[in-house]
PDB file of C-alpha atoms in Angstrom:
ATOM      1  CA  UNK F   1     -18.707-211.769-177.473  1.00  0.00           C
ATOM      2  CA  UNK F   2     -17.807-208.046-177.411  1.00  0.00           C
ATOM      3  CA  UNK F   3     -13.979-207.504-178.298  1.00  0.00           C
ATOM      4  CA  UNK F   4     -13.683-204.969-175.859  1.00  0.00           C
ATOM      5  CA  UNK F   5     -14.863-205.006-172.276  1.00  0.00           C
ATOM      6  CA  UNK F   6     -14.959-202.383-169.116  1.00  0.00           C
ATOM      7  CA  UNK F   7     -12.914-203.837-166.440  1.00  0.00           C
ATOM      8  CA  UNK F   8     -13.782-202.253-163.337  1.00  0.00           C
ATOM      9  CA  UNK F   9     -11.682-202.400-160.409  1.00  0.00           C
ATOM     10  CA  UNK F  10     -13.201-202.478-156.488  1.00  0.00           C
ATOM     11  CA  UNK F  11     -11.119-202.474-152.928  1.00  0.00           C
ATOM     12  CA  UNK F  12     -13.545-205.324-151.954  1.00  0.00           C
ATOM     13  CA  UNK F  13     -16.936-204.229-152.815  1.00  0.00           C
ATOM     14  CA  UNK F  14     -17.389-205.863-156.584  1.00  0.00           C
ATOM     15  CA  UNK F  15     -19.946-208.505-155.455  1.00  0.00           C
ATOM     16  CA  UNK F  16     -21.933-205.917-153.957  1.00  0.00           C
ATOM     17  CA  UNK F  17     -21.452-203.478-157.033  1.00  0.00           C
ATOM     18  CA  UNK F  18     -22.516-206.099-159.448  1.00  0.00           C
ATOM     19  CA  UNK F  19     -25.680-206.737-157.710  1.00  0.00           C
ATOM     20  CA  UNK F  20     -26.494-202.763-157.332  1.00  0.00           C
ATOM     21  CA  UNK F  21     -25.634-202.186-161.191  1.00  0.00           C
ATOM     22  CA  UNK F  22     -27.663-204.989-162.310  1.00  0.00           C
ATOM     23  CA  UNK F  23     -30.652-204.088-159.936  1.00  0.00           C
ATOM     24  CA  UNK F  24     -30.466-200.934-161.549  1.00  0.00           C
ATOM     25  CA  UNK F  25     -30.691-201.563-165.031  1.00  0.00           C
ATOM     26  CA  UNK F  26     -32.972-203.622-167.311  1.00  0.00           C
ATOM     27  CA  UNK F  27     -31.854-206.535-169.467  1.00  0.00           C
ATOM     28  CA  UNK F  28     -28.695-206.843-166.800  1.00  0.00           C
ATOM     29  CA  UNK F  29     -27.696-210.211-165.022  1.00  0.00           C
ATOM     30  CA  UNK F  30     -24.457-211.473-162.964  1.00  0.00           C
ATOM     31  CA  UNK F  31     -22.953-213.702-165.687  1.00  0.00           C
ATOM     32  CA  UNK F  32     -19.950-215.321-163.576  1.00  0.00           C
ATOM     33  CA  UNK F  33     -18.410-215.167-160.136  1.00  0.00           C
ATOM     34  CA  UNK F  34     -15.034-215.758-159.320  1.00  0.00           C
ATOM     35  CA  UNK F  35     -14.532-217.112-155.799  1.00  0.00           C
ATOM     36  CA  UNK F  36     -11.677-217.809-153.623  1.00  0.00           C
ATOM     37  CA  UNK F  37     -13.694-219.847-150.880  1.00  0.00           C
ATOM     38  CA  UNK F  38     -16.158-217.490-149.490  1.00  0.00           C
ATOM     39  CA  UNK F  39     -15.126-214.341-150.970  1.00  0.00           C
ATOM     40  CA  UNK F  40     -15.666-213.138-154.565  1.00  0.00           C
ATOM     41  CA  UNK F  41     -12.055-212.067-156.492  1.00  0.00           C
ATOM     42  CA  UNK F  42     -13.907-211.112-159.890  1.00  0.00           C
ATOM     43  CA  UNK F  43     -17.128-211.141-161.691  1.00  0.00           C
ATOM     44  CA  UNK F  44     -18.388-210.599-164.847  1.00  0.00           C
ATOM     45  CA  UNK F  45     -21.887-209.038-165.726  1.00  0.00           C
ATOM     46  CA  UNK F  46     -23.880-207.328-168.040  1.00  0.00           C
ATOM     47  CA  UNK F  47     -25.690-204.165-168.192  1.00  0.00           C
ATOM     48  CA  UNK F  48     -28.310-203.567-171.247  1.00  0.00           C
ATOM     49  CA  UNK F  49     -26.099-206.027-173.096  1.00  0.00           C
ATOM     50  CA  UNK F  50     -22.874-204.352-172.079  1.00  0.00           C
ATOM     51  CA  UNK F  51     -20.738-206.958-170.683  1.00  0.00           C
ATOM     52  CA  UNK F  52     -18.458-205.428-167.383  1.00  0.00           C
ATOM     53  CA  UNK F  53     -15.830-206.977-165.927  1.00  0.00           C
ATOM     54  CA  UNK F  54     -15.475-206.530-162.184  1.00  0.00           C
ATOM     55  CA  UNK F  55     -12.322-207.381-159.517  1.00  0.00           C
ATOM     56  CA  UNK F  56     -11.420-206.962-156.168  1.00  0.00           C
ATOM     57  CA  UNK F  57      -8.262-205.983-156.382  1.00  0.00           C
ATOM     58  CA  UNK F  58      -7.563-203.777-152.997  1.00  0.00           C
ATOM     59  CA  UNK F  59      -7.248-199.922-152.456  1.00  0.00           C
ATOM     60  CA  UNK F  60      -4.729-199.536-154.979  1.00  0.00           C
ATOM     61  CA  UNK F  61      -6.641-197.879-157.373  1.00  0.00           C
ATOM     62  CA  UNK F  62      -9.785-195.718-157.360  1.00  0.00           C
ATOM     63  CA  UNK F  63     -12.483-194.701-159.577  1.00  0.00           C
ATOM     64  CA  UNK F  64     -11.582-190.567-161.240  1.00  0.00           C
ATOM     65  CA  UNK F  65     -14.088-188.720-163.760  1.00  0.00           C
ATOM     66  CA  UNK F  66     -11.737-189.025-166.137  1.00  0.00           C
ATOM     67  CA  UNK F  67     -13.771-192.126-166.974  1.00  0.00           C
ATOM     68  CA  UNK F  68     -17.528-192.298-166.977  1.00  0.00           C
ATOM     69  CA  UNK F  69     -20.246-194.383-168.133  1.00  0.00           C
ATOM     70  CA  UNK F  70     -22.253-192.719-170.692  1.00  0.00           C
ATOM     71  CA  UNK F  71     -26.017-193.812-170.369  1.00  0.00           C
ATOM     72  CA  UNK F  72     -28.444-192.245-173.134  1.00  0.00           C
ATOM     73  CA  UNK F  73     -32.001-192.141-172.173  1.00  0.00           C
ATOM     74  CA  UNK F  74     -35.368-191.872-173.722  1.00  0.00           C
ATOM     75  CA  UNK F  75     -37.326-190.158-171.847  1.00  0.00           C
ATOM     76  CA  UNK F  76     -37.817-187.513-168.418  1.00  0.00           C
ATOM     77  CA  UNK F  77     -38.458-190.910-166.737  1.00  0.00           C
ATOM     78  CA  UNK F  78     -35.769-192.993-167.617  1.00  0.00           C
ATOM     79  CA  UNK F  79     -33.222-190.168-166.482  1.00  0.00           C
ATOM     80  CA  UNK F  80     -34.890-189.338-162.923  1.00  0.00           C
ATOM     81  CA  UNK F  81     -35.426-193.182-162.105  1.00  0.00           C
ATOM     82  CA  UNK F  82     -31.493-193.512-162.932  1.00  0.00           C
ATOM     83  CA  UNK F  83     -30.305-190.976-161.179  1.00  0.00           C
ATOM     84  CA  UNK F  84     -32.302-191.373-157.813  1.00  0.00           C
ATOM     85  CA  UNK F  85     -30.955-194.936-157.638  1.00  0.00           C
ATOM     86  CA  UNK F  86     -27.902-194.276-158.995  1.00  0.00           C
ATOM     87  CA  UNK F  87     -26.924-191.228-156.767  1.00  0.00           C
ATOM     88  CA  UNK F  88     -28.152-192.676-153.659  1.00  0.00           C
ATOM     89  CA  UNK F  89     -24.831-192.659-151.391  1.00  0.00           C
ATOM     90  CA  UNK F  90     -22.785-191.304-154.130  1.00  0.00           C
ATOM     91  CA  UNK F  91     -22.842-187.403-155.288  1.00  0.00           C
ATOM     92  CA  UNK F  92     -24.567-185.369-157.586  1.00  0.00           C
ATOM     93  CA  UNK F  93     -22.473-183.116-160.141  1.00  0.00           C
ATOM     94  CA  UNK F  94     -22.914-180.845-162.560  1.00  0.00           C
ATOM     95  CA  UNK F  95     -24.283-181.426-166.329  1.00  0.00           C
ATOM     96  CA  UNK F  96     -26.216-184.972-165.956  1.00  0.00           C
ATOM     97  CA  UNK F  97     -22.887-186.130-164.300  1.00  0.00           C
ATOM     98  CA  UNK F  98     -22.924-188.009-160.942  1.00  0.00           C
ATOM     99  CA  UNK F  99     -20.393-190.517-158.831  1.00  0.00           C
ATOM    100  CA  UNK F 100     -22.214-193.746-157.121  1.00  0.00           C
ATOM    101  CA  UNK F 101     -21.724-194.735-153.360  1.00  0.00           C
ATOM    102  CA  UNK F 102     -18.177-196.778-155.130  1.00  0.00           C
ATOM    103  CA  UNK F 103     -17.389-193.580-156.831  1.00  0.00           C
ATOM    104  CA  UNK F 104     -17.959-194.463-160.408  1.00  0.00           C
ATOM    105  CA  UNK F 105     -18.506-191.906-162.474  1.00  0.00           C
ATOM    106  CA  UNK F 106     -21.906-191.739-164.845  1.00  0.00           C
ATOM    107  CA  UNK F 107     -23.704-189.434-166.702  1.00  0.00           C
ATOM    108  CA  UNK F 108     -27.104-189.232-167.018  1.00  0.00           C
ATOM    109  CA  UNK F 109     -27.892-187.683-170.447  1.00  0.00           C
ATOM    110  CA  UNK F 110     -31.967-188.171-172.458  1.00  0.00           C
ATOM    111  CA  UNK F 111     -31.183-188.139-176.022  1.00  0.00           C
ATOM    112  CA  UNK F 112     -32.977-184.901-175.753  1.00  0.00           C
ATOM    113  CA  UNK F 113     -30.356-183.005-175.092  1.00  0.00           C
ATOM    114  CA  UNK F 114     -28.156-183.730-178.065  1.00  0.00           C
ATOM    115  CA  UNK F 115     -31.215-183.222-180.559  1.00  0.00           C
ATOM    116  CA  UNK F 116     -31.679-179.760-178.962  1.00  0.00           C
ATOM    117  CA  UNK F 117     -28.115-178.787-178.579  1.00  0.00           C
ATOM    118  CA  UNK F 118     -27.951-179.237-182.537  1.00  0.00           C
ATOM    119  CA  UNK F 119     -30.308-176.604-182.577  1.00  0.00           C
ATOM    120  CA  UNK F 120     -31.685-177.260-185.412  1.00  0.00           C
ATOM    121  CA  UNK F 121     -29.160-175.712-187.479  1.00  0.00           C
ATOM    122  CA  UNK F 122     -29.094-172.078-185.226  1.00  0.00           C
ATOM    123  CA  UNK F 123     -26.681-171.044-183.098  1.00  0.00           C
ATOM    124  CA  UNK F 124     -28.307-169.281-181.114  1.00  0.00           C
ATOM    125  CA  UNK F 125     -30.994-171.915-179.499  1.00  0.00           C
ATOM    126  CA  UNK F 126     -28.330-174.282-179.683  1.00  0.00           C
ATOM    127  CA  UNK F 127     -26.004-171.780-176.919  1.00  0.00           C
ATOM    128  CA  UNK F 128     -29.186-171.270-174.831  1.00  0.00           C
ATOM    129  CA  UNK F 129     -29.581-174.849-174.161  1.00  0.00           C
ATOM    130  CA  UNK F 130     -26.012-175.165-173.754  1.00  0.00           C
ATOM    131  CA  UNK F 131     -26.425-172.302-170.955  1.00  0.00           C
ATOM    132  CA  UNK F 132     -29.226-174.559-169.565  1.00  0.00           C
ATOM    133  CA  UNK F 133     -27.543-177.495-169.176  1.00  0.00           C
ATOM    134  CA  UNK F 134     -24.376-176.192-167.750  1.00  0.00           C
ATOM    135  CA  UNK F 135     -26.692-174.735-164.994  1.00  0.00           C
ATOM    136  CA  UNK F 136     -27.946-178.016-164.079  1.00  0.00           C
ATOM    137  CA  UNK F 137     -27.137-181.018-162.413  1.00  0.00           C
ATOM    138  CA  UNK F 138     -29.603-183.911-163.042  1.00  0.00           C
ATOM    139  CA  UNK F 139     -30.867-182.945-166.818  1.00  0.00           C
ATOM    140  CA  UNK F 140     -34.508-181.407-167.044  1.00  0.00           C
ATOM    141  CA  UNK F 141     -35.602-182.157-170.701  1.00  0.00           C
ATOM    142  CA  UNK F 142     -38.458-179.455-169.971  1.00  0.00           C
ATOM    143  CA  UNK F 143     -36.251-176.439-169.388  1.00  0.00           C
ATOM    144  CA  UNK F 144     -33.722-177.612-172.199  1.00  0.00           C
ATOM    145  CA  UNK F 145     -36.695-177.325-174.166  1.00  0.00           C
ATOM    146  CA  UNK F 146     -37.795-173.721-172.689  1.00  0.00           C
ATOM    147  CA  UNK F 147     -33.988-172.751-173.666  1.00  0.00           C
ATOM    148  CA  UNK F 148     -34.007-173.899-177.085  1.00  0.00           C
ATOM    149  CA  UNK F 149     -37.514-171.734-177.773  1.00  0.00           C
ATOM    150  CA  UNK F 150     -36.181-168.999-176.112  1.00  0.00           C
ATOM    151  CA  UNK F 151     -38.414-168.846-173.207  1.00  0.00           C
ATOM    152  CA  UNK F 152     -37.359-168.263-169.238  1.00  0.00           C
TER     153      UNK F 152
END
């Protein structure tokens, strides 16, 4: 069992949450519900191995960008199927950032992006793929890698 665990906290949508995050993802299953007779109070379920923690605790709190959920992916793919499901009802923002239809924050980032940011050690293709990805909003590994050689 992981030591530490996202707890996310829903007005009354966590059932519906859990079963939109773990249609989303591979390897991801609801591993408990919680019920007080016919409505769900909290859940617990995993994500690519990640095990959440979901409630719903009322309109107390809601979901800010000050947390996000960071998901690293492998290819062009990977990062346009995530983001088309994962946007749908929500909002698109700036730098492989987006907020779902319950307003959780995620980013969208290939592994790409890091790799070319480094630069390989120059500055200089490392700031124009900087510049590129600060003028996006879903992440185009093709134009990071234009930026990093310099081209358009």
């Amino acid at each position: 069992m992981q030591k530490i665990t996202t707890f996310l906290w829903f007005n009354q949508e966590a059932e519906e949450a859990m079963n939109f995050y773990t249609s989303v993802f591979a390897n991801s299953g609801i591993l408990s519900l919680v019920r007080n007779g016919d409505r769900v109070v909290s859940g617990t379920f995993q994500l690519e191995g990640q095990t959440f923690m979901a409630l719903n605790g009322g309109p107390h709190y809601t979901f800010t960008p000050a947390i996000s959920l960071f998901v690293s992916c492998e290819s062009q793919e990977e990062v346009d199927e995530l983001w088309e499901k994962l946007v749908e009802g929500g909002e698109e923002s700036r730098c492989g950032w987006l907020k779902d239809r319950f307003g959780l924050s995620w980013q969208i980032i290939p592994k790409a992006l890091g790799e070319l940011m480094h630069g390989g050690g120059d500055a200089a293709r490392a700031q124009r793929v900087m510049n590129a990805m600060l003028g996006m909003n879903r992440i185009i590994i093709e134009d990071l890698k234009r930026a990093y050689e310099g081209e358009g």
